[in-house]
PDB file of N, CA and C in Angstrom:
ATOM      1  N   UNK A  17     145.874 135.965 145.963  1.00 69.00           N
ATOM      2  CA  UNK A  17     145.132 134.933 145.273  1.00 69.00           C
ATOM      3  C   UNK A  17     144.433 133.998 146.256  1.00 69.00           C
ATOM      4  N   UNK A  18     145.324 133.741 147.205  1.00 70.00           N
ATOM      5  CA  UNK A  18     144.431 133.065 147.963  1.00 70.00           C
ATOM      6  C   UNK A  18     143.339 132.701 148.741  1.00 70.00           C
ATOM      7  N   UNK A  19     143.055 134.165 148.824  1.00 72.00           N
ATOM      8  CA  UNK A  19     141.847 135.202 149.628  1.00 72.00           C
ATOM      9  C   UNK A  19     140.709 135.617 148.260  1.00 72.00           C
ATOM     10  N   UNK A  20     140.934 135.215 147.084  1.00 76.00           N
ATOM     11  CA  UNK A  20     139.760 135.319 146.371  1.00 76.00           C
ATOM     12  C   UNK A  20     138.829 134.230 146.294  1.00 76.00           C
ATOM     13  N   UNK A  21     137.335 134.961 146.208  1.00 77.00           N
ATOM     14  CA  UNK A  21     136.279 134.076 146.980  1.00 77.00           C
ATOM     15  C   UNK A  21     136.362 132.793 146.564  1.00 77.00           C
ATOM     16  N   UNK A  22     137.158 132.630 145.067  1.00 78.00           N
ATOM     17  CA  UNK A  22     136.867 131.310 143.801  1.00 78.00           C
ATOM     18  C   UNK A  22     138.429 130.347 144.389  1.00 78.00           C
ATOM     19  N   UNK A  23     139.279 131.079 144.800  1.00 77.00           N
ATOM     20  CA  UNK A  23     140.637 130.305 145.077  1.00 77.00           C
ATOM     21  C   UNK A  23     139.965 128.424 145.816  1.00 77.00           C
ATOM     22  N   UNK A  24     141.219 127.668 145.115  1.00 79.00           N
ATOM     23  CA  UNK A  24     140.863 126.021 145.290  1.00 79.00           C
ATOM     24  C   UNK A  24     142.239 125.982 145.257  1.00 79.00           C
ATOM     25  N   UNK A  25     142.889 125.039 145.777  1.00 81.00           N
ATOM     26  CA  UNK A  25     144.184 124.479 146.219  1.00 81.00           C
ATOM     27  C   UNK A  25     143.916 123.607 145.199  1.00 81.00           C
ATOM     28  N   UNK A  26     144.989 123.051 144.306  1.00 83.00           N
ATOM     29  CA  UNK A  26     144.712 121.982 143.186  1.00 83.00           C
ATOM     30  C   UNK A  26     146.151 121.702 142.739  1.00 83.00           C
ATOM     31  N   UNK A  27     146.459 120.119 142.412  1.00 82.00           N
ATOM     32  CA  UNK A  27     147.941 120.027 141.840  1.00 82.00           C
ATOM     33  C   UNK A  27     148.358 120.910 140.951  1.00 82.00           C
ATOM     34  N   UNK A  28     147.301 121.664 139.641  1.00 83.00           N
ATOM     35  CA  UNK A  28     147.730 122.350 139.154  1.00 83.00           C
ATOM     36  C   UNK A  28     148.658 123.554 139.601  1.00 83.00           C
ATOM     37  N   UNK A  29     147.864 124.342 140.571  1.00 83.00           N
ATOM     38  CA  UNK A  29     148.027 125.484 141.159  1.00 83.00           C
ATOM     39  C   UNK A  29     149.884 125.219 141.728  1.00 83.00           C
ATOM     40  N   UNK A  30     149.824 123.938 142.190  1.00 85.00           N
ATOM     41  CA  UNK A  30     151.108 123.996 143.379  1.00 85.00           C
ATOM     42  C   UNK A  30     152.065 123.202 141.972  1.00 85.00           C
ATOM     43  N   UNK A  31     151.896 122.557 141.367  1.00 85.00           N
ATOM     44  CA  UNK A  31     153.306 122.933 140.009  1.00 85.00           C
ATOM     45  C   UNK A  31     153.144 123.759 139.796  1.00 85.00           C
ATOM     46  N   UNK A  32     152.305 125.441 139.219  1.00 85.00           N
ATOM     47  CA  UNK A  32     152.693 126.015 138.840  1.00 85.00           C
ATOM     48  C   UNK A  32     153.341 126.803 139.620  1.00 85.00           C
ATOM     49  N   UNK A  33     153.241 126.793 140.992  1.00 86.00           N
ATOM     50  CA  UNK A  33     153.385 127.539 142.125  1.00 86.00           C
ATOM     51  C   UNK A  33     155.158 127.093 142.453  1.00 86.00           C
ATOM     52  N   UNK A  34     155.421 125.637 142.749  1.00 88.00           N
ATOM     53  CA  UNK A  34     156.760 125.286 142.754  1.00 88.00           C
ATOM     54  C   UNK A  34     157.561 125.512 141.772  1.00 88.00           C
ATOM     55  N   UNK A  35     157.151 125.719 140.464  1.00 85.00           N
ATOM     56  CA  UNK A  35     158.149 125.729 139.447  1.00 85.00           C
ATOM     57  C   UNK A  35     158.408 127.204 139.565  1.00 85.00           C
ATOM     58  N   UNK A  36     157.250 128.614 139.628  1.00 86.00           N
ATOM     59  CA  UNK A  36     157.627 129.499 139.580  1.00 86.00           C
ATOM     60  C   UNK A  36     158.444 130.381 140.917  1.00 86.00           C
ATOM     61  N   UNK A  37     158.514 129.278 142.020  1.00 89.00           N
ATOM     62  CA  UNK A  37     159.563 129.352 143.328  1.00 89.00           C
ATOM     63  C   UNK A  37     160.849 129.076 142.618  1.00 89.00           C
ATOM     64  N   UNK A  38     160.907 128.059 142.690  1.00 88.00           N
ATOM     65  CA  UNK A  38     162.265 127.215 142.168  1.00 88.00           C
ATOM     66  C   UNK A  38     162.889 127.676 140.835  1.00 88.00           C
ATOM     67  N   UNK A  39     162.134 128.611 140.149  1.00 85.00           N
ATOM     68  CA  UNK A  39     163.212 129.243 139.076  1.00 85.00           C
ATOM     69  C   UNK A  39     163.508 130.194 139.330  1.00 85.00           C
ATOM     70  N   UNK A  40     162.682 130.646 140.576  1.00 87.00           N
ATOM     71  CA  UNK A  40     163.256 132.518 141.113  1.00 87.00           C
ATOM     72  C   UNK A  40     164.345 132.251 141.792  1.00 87.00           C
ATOM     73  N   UNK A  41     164.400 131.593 143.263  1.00 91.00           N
ATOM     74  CA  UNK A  41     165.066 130.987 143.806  1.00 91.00           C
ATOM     75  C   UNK A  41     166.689 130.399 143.306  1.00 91.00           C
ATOM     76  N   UNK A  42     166.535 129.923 142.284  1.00 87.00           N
ATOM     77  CA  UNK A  42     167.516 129.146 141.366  1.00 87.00           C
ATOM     78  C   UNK A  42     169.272 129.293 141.768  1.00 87.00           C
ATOM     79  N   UNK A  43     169.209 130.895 141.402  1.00 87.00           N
ATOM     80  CA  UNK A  43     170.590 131.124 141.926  1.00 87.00           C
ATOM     81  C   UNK A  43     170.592 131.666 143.282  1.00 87.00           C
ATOM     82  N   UNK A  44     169.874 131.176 144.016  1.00 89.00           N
ATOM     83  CA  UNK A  44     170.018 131.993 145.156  1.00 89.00           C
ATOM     84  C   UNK A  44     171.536 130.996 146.342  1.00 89.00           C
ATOM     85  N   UNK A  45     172.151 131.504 146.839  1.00 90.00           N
ATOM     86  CA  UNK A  45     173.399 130.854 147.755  1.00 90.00           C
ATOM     87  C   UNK A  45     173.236 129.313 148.002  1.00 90.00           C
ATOM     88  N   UNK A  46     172.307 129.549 149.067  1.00 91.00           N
ATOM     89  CA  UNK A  46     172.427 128.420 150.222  1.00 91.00           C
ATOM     90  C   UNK A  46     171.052 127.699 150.251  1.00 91.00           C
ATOM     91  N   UNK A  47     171.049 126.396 149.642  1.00 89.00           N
ATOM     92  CA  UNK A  47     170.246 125.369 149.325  1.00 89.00           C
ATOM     93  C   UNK A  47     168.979 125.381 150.515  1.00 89.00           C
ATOM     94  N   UNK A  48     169.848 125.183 151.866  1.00 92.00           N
ATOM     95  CA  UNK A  48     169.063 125.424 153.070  1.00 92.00           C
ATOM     96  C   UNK A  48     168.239 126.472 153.133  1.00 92.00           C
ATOM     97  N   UNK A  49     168.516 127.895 153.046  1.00 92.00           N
ATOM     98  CA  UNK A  49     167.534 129.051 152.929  1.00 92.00           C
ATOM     99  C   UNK A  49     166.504 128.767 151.725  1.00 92.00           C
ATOM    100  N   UNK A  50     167.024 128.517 151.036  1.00 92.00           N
ATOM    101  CA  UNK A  50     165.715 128.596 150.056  1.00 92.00           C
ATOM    102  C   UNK A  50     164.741 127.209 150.335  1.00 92.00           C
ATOM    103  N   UNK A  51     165.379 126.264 151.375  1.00 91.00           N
ATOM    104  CA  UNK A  51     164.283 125.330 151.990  1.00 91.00           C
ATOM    105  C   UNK A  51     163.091 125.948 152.574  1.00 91.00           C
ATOM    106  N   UNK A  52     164.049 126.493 153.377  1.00 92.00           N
ATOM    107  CA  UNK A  52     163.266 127.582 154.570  1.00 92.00           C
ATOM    108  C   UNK A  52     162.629 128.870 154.359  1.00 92.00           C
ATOM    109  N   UNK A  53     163.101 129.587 153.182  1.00 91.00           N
ATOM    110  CA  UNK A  53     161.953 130.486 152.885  1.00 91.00           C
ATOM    111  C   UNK A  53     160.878 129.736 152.091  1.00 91.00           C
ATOM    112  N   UNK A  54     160.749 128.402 151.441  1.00 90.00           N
ATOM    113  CA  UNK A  54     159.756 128.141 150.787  1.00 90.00           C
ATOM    114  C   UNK A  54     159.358 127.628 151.951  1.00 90.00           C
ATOM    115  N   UNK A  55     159.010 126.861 153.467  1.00 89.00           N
ATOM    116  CA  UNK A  55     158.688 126.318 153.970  1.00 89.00           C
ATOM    117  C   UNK A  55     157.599 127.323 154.911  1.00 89.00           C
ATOM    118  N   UNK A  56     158.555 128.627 155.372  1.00 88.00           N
ATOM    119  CA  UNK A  56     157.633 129.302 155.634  1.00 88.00           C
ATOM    120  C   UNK A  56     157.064 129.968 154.686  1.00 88.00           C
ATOM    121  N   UNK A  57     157.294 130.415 153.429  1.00 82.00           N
ATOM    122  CA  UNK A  57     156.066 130.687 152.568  1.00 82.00           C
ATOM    123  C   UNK A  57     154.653 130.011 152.898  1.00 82.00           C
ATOM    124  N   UNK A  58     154.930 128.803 152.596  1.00 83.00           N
ATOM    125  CA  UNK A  58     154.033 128.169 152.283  1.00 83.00           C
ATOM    126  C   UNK A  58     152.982 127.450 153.705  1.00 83.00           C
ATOM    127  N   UNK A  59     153.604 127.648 154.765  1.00 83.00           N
ATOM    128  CA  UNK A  59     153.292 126.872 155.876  1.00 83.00           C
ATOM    129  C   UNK A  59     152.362 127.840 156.702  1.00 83.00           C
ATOM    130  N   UNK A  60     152.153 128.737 155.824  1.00 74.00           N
ATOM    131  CA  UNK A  60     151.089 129.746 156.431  1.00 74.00           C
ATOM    132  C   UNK A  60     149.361 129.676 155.922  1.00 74.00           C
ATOM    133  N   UNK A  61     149.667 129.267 154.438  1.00 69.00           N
ATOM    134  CA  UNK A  61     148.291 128.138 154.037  1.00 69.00           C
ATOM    135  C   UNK A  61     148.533 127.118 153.561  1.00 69.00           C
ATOM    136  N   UNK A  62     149.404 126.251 153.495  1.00 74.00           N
ATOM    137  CA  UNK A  62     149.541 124.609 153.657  1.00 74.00           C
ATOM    138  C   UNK A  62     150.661 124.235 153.831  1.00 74.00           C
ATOM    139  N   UNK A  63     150.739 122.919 154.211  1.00 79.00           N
ATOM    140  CA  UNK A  63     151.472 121.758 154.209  1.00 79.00           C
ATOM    141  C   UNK A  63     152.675 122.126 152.700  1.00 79.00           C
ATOM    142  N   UNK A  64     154.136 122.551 153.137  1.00 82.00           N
ATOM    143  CA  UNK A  64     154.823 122.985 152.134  1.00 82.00           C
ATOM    144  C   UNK A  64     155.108 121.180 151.332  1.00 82.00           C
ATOM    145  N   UNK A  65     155.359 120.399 152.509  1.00 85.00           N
ATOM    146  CA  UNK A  65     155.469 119.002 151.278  1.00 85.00           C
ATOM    147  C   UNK A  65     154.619 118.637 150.853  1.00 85.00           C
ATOM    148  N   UNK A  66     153.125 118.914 151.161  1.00 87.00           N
ATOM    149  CA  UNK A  66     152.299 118.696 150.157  1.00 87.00           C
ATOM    150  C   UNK A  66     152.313 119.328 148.676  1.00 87.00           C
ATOM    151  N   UNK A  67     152.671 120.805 148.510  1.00 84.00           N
ATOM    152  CA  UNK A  67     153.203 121.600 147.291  1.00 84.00           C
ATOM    153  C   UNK A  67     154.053 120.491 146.787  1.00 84.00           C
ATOM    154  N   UNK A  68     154.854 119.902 147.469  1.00 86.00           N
ATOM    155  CA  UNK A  68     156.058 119.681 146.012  1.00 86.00           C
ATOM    156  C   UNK A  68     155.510 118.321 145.711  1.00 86.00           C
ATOM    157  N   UNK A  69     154.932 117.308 147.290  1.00 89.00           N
ATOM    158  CA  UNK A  69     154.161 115.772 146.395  1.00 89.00           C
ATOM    159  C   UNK A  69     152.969 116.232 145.808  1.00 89.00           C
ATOM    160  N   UNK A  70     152.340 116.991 145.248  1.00 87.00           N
ATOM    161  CA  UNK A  70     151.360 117.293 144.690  1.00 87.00           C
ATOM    162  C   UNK A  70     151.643 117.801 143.195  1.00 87.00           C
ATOM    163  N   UNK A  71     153.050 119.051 143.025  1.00 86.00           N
ATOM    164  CA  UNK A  71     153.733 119.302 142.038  1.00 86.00           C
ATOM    165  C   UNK A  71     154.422 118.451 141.460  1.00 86.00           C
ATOM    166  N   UNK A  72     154.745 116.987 141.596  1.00 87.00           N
ATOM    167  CA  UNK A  72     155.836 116.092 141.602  1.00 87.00           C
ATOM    168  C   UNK A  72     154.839 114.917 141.111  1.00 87.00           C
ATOM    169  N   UNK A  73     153.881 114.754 141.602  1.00 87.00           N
ATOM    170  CA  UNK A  73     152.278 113.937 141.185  1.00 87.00           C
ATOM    171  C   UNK A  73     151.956 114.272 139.982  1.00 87.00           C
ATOM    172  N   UNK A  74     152.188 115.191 139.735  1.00 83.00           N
ATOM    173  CA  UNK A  74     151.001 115.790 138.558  1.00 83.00           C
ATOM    174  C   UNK A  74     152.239 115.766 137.094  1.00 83.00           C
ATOM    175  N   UNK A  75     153.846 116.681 137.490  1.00 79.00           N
ATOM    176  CA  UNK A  75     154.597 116.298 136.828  1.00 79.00           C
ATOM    177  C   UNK A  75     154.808 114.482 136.101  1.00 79.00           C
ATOM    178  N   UNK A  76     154.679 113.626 137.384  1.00 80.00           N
ATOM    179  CA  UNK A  76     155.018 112.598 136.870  1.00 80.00           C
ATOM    180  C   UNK A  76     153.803 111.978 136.003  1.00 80.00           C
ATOM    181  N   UNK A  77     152.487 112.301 135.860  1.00 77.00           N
ATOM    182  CA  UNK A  77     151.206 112.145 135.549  1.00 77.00           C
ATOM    183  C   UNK A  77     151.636 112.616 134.048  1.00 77.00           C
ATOM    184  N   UNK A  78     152.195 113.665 133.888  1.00 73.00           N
ATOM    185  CA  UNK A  78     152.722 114.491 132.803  1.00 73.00           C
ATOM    186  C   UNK A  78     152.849 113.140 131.888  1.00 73.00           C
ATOM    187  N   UNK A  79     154.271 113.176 132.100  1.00 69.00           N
ATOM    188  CA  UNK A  79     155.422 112.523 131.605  1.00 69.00           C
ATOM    189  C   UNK A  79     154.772 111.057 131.274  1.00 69.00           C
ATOM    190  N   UNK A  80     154.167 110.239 132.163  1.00 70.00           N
ATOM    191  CA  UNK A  80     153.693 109.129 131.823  1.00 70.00           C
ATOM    192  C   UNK A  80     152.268 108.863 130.885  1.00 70.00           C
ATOM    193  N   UNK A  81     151.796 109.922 130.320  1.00 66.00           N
ATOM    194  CA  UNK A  81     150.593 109.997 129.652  1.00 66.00           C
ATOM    195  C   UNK A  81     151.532 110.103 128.068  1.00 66.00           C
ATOM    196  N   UNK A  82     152.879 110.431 128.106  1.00 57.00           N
ATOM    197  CA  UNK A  82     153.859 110.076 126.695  1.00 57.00           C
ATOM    198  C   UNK A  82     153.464 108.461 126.535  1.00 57.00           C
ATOM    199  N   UNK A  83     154.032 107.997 127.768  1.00 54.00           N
ATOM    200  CA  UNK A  83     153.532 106.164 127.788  1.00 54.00           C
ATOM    201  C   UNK A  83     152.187 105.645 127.380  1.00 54.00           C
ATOM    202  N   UNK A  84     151.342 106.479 127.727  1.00 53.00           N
ATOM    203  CA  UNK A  84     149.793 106.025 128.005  1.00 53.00           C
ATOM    204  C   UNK A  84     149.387 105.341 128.925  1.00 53.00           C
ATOM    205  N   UNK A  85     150.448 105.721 130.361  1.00 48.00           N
ATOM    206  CA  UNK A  85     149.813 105.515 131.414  1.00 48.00           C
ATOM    207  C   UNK A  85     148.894 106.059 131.880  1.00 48.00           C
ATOM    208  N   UNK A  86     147.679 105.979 132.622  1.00 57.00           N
ATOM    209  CA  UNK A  86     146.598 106.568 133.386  1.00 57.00           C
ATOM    210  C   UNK A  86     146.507 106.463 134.729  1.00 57.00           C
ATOM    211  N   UNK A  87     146.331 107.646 135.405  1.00 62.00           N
ATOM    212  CA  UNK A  87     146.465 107.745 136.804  1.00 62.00           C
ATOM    213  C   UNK A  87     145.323 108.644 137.565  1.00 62.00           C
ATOM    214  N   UNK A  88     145.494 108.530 138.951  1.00 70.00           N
ATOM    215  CA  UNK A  88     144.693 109.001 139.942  1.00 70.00           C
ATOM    216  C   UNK A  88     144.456 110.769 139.697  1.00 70.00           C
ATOM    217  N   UNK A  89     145.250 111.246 139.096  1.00 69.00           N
ATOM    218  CA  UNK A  89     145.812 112.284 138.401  1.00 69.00           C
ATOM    219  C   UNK A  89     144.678 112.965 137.157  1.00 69.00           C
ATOM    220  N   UNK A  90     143.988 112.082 136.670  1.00 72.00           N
ATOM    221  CA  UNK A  90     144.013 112.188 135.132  1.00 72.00           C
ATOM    222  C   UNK A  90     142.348 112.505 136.130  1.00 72.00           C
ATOM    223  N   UNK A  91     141.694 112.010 137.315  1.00 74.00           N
ATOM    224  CA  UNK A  91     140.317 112.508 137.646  1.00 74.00           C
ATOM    225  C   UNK A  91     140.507 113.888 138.766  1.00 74.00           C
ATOM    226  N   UNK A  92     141.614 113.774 138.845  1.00 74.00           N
ATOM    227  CA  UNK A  92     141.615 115.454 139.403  1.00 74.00           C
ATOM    228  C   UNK A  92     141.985 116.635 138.510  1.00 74.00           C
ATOM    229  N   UNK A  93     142.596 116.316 137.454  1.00 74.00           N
ATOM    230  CA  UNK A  93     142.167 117.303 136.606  1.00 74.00           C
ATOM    231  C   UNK A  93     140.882 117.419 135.718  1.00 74.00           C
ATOM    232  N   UNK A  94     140.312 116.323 135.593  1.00 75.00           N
ATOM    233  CA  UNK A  94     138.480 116.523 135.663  1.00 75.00           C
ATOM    234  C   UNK A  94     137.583 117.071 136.100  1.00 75.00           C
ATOM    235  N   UNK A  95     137.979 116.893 137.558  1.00 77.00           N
ATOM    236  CA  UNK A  95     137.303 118.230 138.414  1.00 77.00           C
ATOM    237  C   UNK A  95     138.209 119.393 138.006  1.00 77.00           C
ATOM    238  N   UNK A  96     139.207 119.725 137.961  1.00 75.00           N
ATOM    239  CA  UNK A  96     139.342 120.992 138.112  1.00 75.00           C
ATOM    240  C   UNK A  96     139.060 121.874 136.654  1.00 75.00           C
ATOM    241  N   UNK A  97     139.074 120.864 136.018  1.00 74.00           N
ATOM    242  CA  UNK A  97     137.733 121.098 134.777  1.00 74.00           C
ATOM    243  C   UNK A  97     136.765 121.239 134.694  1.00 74.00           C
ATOM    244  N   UNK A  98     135.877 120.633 135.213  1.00 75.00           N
ATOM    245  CA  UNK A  98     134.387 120.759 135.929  1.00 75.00           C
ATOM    246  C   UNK A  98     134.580 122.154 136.668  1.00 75.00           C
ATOM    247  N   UNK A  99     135.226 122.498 137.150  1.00 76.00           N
ATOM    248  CA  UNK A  99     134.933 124.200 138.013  1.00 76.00           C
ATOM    249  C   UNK A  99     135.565 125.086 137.103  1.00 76.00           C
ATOM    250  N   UNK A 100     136.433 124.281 136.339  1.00 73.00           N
ATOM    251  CA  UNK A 100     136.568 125.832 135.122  1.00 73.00           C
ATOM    252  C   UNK A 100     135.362 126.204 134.238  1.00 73.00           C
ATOM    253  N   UNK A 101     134.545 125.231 134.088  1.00 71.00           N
ATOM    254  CA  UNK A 101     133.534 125.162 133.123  1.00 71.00           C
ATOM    255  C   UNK A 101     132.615 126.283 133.998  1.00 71.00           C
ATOM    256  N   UNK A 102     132.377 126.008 135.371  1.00 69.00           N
ATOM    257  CA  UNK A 102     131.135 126.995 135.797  1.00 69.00           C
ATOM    258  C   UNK A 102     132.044 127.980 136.501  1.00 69.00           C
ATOM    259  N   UNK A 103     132.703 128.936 135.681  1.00 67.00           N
ATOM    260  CA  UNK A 103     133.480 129.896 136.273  1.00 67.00           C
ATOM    261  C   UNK A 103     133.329 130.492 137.363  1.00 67.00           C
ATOM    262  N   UNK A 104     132.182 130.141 138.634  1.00 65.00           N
ATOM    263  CA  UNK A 104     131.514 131.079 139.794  1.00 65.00           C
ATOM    264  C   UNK A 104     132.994 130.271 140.658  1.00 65.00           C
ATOM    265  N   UNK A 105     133.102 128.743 140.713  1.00 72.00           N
ATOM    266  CA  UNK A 105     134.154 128.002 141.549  1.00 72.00           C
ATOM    267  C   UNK A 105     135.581 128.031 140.944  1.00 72.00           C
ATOM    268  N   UNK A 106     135.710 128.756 140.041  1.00 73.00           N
ATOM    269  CA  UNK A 106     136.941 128.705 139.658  1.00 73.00           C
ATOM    270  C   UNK A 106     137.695 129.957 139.385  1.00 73.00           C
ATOM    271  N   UNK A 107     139.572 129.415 140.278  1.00 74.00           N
ATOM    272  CA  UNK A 107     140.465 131.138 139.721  1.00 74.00           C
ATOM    273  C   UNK A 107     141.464 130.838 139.166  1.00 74.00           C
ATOM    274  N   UNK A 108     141.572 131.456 138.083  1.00 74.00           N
ATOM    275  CA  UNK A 108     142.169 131.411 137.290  1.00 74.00           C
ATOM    276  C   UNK A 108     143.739 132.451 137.890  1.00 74.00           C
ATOM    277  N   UNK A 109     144.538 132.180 137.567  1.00 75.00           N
ATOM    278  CA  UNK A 109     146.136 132.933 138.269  1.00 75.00           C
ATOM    279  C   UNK A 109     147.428 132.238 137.911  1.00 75.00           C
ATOM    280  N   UNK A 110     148.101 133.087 137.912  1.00 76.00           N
ATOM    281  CA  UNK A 110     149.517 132.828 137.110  1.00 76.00           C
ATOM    282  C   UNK A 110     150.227 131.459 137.763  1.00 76.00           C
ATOM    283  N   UNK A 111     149.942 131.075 138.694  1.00 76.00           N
ATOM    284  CA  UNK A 111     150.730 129.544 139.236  1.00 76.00           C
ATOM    285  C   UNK A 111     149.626 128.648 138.469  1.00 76.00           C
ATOM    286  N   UNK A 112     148.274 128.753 138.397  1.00 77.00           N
ATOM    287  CA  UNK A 112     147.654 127.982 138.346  1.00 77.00           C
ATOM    288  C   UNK A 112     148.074 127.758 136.067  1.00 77.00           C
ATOM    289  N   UNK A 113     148.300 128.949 135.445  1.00 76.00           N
ATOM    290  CA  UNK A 113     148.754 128.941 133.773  1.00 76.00           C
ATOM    291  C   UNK A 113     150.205 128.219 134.290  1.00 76.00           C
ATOM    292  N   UNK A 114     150.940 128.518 135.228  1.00 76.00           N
ATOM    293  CA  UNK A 114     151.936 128.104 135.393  1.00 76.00           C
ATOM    294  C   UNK A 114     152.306 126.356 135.261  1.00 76.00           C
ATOM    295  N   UNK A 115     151.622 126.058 136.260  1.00 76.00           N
ATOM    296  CA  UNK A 115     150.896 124.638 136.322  1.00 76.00           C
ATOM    297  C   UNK A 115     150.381 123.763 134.633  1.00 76.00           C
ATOM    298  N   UNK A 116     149.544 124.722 134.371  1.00 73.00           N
ATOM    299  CA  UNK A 116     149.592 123.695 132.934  1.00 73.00           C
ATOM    300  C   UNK A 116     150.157 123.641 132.078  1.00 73.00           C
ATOM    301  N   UNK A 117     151.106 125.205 132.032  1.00 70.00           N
ATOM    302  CA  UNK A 117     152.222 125.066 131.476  1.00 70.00           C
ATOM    303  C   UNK A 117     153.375 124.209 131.170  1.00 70.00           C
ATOM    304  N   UNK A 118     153.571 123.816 132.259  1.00 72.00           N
ATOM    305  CA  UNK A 118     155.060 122.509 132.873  1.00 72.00           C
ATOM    306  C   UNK A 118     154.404 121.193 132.304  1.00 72.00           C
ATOM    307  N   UNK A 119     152.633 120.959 132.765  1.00 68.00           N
ATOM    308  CA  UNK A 119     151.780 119.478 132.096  1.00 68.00           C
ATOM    309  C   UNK A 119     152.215 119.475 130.557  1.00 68.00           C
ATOM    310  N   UNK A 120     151.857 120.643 130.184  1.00 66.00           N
ATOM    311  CA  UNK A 120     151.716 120.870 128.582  1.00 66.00           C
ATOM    312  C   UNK A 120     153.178 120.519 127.947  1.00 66.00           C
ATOM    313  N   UNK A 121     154.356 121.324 128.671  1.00 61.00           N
ATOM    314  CA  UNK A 121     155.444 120.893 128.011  1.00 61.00           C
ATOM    315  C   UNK A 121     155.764 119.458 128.013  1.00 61.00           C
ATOM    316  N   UNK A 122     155.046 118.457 128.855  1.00 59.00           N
ATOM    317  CA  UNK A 122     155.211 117.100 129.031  1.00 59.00           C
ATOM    318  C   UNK A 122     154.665 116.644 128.314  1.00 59.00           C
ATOM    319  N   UNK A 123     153.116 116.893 127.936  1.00 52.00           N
ATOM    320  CA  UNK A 123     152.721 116.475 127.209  1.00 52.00           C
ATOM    321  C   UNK A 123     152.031 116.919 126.327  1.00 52.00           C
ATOM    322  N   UNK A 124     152.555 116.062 125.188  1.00 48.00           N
ATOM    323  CA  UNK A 124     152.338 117.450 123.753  1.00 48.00           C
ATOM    324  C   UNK A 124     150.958 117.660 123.409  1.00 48.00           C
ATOM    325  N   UNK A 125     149.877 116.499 124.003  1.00 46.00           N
ATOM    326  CA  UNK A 125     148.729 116.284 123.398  1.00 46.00           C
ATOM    327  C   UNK A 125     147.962 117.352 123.982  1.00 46.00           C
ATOM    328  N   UNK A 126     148.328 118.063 125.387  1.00 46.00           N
ATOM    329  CA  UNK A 126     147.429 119.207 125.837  1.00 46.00           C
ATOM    330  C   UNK A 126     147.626 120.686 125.364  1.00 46.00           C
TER     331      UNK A 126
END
């Protein structure tokens, strides 16, 4: 996915991307390894703590739009609306359904 010409790094992408780590992962032994295989997963095209403050951003963006809070959050999924609309900049992929999946269960209105 990452190597397709349309791929964009986006909070969406990395909740759907952490949640579908972290439930594979789940039962796995030793807390530490599964640090470290997600660290080098991910540290080969980004910043692995950016994945989870970015997945963890967007979650909490979730949850607080129950409140009717509004956040920094609410114009990056604008753009990444804006490039779904002209499908040439946008990819569509299972972290990225993943991703609005986890928003959606937060919030009922999407």
């Amino acid at each position: 996915m990452r190597y397709k010409r349309t791929y964009q790094y986006d909070l969406v992408f990395a909740l759907g991307f952490v949640t579908v780590f972290d439930q594979l992962m789940e039962g796995y032994p030793s807390h530490e390894d599964r640090d470290a295989i997600f660290q080098a997963y991910i540290t080969i095209l980004k910043d692995p703590d950016q994945y989870r403050i970015d997945a963890q951003n967007l979650e909490d963006w979730a949850w607080a739009q129950i409140g009717g809070i509004e956040g920094e959050v609410e114009g990056i999924l604008k753009d990444i609306a804006e490039r779904a609309r002209h499908k040439k900049s946008f990819s569509y992929n299972r972290f990225f359904d993943g991703g609005i999946l986890q928003v959606s269960l937060k919030d009922p209105w999407l």
